[in-house]
mmCIF file of N, CA and C in Angstrom:
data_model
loop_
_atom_site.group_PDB
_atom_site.id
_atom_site.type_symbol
_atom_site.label_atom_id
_atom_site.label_comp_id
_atom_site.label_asym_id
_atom_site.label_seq_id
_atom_site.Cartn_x
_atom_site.Cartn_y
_atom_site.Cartn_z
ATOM 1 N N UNK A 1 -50.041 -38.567 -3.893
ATOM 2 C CA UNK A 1 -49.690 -37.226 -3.449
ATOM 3 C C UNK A 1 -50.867 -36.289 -3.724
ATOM 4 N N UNK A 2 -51.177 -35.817 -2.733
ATOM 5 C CA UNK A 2 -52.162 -34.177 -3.018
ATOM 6 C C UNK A 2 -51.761 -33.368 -3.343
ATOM 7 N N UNK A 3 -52.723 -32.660 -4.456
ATOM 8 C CA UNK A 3 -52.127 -31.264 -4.854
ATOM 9 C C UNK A 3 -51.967 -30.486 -4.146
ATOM 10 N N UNK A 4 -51.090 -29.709 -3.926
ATOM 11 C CA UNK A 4 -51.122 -28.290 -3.009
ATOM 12 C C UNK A 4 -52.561 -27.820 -3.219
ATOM 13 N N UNK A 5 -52.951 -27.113 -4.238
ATOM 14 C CA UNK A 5 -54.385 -26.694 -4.416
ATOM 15 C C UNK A 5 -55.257 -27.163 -3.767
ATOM 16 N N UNK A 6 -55.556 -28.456 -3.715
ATOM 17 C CA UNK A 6 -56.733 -28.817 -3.078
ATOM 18 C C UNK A 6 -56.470 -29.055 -1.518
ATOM 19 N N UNK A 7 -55.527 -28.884 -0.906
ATOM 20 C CA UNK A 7 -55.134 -28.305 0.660
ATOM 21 C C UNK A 7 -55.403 -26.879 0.822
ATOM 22 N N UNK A 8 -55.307 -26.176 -0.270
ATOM 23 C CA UNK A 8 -55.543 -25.113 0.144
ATOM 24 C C UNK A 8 -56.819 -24.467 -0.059
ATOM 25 N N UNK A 9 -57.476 -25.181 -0.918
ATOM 26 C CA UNK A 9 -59.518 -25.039 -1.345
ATOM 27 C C UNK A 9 -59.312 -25.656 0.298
ATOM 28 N N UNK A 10 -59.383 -26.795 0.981
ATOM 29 C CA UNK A 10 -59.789 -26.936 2.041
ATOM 30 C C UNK A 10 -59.485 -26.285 3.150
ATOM 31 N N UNK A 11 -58.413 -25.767 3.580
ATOM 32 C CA UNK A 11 -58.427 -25.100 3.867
ATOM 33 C C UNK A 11 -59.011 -23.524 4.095
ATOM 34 N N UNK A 12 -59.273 -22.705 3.110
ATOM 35 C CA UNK A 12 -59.602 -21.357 2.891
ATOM 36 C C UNK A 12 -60.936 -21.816 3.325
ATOM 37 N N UNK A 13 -61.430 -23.072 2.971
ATOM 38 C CA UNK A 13 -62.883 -22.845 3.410
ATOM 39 C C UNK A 13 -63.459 -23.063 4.426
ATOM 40 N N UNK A 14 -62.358 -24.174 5.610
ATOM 41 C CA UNK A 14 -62.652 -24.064 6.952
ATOM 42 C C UNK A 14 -62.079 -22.761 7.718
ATOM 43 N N UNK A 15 -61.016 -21.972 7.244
ATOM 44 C CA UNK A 15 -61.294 -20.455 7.629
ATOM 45 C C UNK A 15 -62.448 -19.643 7.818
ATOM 46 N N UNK A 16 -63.480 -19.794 6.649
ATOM 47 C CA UNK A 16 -64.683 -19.209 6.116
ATOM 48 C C UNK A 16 -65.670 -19.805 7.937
ATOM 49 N N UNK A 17 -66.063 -21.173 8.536
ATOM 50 C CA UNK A 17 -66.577 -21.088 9.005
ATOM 51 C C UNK A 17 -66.476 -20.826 10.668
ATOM 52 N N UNK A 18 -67.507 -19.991 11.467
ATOM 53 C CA UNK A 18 -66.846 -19.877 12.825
ATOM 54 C C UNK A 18 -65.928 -20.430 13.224
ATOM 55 N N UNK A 19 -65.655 -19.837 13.928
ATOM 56 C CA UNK A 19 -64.876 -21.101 15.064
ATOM 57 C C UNK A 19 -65.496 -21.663 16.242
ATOM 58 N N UNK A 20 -66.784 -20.983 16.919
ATOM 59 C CA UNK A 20 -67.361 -21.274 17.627
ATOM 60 C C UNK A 20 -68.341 -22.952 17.276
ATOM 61 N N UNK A 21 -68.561 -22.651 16.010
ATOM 62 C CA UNK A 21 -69.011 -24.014 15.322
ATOM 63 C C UNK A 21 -68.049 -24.610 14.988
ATOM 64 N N UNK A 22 -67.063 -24.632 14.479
ATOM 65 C CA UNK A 22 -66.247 -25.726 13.943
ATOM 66 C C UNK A 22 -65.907 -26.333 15.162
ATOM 67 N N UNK A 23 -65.198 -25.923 16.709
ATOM 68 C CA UNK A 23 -65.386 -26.519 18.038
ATOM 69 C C UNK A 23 -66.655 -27.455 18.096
ATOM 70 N N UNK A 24 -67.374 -26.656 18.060
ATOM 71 C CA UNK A 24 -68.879 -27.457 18.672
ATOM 72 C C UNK A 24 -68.885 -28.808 17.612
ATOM 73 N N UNK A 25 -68.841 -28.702 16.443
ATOM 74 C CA UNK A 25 -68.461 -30.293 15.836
ATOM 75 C C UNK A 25 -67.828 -31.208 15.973
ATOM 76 N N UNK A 26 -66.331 -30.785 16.598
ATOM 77 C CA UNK A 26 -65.530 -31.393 16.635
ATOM 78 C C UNK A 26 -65.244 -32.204 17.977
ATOM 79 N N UNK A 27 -65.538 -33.626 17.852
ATOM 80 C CA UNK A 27 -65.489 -34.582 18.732
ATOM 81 C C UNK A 27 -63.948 -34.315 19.277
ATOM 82 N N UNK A 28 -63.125 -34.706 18.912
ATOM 83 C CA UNK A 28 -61.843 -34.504 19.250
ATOM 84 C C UNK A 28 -60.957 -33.285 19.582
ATOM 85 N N UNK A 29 -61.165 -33.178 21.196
ATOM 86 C CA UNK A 29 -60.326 -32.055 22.073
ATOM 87 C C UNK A 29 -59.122 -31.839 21.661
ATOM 88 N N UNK A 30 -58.278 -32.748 20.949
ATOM 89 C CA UNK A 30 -57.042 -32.149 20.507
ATOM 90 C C UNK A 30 -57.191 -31.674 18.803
ATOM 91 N N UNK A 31 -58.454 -31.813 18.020
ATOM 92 C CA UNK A 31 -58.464 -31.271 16.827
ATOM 93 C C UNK A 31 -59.009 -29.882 17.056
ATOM 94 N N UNK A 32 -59.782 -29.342 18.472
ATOM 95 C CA UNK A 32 -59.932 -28.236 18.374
ATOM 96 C C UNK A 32 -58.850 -26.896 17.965
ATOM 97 N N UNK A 33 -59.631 -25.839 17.438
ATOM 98 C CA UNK A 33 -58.466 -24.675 17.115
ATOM 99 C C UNK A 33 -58.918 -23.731 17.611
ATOM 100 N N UNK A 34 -57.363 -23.222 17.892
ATOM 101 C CA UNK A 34 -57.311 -22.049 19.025
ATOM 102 C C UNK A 34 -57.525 -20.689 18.170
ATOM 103 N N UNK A 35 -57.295 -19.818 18.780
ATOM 104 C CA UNK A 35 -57.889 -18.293 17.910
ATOM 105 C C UNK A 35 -56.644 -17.955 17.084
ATOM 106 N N UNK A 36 -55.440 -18.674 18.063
ATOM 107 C CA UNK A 36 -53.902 -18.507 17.496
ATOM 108 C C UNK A 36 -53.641 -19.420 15.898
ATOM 109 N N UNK A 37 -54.093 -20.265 16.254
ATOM 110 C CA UNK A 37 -54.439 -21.810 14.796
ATOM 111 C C UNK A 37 -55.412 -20.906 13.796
ATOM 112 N N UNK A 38 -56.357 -20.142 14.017
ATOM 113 C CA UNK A 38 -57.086 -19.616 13.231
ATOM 114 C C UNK A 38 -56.157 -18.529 12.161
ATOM 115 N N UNK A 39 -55.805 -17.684 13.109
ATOM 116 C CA UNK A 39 -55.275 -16.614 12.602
ATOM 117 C C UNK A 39 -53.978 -16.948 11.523
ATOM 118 N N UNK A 40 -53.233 -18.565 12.032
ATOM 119 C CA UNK A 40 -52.349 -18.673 11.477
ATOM 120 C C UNK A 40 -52.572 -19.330 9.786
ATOM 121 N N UNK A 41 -54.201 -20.198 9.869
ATOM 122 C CA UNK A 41 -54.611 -20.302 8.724
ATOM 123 C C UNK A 41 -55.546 -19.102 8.054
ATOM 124 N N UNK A 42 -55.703 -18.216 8.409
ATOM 125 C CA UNK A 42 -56.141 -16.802 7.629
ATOM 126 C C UNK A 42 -55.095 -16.265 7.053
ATOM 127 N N UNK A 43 -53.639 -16.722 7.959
ATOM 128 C CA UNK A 43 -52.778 -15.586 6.755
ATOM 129 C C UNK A 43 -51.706 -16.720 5.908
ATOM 130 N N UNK A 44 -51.945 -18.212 6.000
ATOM 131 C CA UNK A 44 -51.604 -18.759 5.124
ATOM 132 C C UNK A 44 -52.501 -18.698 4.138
ATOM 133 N N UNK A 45 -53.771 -18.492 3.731
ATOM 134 C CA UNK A 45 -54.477 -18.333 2.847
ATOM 135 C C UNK A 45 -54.504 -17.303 2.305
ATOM 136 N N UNK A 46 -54.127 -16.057 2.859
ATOM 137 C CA UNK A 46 -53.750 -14.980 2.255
ATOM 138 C C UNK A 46 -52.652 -14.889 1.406
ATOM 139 N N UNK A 47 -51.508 -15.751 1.558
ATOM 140 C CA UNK A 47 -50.427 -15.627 1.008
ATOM 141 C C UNK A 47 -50.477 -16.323 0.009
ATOM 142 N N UNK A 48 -51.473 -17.800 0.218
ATOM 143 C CA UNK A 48 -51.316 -18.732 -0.790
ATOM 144 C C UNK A 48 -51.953 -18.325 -1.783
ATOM 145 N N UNK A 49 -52.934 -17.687 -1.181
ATOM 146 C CA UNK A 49 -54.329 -17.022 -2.760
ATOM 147 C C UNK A 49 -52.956 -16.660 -3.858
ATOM 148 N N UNK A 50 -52.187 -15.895 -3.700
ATOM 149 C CA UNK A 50 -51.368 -15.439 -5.007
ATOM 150 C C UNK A 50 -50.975 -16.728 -5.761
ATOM 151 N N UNK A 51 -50.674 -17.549 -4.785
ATOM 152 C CA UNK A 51 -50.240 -18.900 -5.969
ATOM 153 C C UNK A 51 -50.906 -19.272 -6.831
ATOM 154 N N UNK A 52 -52.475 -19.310 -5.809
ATOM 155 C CA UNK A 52 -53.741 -19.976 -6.882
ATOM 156 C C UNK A 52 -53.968 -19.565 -7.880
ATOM 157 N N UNK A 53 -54.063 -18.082 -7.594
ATOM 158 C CA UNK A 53 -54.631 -17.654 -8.751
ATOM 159 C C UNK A 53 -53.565 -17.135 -10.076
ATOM 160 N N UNK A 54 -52.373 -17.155 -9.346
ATOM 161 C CA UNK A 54 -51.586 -17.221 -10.528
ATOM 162 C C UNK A 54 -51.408 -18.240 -11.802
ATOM 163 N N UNK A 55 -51.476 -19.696 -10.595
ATOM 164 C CA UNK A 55 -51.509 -21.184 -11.320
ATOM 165 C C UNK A 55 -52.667 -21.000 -11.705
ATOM 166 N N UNK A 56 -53.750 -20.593 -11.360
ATOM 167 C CA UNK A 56 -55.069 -20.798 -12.514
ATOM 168 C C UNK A 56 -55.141 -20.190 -13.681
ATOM 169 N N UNK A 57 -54.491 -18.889 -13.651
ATOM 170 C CA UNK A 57 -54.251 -17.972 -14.760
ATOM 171 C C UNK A 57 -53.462 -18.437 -15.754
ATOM 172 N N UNK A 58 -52.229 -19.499 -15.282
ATOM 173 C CA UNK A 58 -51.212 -19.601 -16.303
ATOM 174 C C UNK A 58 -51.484 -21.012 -16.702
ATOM 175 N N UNK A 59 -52.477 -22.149 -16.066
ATOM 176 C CA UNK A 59 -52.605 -23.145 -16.932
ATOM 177 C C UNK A 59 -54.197 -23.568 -17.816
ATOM 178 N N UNK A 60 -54.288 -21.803 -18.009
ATOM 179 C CA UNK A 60 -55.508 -22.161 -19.186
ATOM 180 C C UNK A 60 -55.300 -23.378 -20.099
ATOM 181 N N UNK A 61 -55.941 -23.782 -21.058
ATOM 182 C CA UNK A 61 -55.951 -24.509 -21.907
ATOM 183 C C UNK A 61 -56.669 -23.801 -23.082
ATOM 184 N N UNK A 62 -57.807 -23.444 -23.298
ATOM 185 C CA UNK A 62 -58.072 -22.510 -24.410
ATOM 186 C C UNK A 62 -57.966 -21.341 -24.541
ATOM 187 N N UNK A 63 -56.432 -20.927 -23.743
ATOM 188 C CA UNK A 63 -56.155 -19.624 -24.321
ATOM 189 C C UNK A 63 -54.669 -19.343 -24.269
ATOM 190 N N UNK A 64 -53.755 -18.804 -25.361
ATOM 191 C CA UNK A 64 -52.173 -18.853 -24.717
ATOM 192 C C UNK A 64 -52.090 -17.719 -23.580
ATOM 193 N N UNK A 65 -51.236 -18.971 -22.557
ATOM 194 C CA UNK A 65 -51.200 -17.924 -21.241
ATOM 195 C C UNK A 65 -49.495 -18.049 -20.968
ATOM 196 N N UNK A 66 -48.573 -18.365 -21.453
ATOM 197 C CA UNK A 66 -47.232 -17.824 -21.857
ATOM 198 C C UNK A 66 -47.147 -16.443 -21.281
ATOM 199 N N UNK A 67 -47.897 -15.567 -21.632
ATOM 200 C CA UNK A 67 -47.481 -14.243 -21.674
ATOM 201 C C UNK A 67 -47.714 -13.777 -20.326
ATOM 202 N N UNK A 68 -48.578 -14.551 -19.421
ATOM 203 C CA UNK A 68 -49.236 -14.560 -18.183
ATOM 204 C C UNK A 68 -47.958 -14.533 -16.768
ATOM 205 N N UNK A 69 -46.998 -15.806 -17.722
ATOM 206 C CA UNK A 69 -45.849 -16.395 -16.449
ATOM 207 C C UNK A 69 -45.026 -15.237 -15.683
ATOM 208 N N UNK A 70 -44.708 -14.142 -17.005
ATOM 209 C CA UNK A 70 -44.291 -13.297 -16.043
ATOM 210 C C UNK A 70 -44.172 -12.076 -14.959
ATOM 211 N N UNK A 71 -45.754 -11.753 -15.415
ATOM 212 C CA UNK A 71 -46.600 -11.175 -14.956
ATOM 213 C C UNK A 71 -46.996 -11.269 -13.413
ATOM 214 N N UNK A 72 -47.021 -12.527 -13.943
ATOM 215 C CA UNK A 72 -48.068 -13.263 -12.560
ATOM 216 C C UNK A 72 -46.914 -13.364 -11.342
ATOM 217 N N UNK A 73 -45.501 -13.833 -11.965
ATOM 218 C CA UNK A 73 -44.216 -14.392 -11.246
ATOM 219 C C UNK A 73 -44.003 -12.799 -10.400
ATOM 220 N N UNK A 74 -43.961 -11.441 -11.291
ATOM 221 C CA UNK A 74 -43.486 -10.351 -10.408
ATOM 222 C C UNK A 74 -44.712 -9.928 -9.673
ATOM 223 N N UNK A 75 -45.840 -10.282 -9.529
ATOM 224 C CA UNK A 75 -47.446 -10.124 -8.817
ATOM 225 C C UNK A 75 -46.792 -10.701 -7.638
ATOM 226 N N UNK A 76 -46.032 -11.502 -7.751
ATOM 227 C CA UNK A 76 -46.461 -12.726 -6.550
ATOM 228 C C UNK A 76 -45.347 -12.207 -5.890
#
């Protein structure tokens, strides 16, 4: 099983590049993305960022982050 996280590092970061290039790479006419596919992974990454960075915040290890959970839970 994959972490959610690392779908969503991959993700956010093929957002990051054109789209005019990510087409032009892509051998496969049905992996191309439309402006509609784009937009729909710009605002899943928008939404997901709160998860990330909540889960990064709350599973420090050298520091107690307890106090973080509920913070982060009414952020989100």
């Amino acid at each position: 099983v994959t972490r959610w996280n690392s779908q969503f590092l991959t993700v956010s970061k093929v957002v990051d590049i054109p789209n005019t290039l990510l087409n032009e790479r892509t051998k496969k006419t049905e992996l191309l993305l439309s402006t509609k596919d784009l937009a729909v992974l710009r605002e899943f990454v928008s939404i997901v960022t709160l998860f990330a960075e909540a889960t990064t915040r709350t599973q420090a290890e050298q520091s107690i982050s307890i106090s973080l959970v509920g913070p982060s839970i009414l952020a989100i």
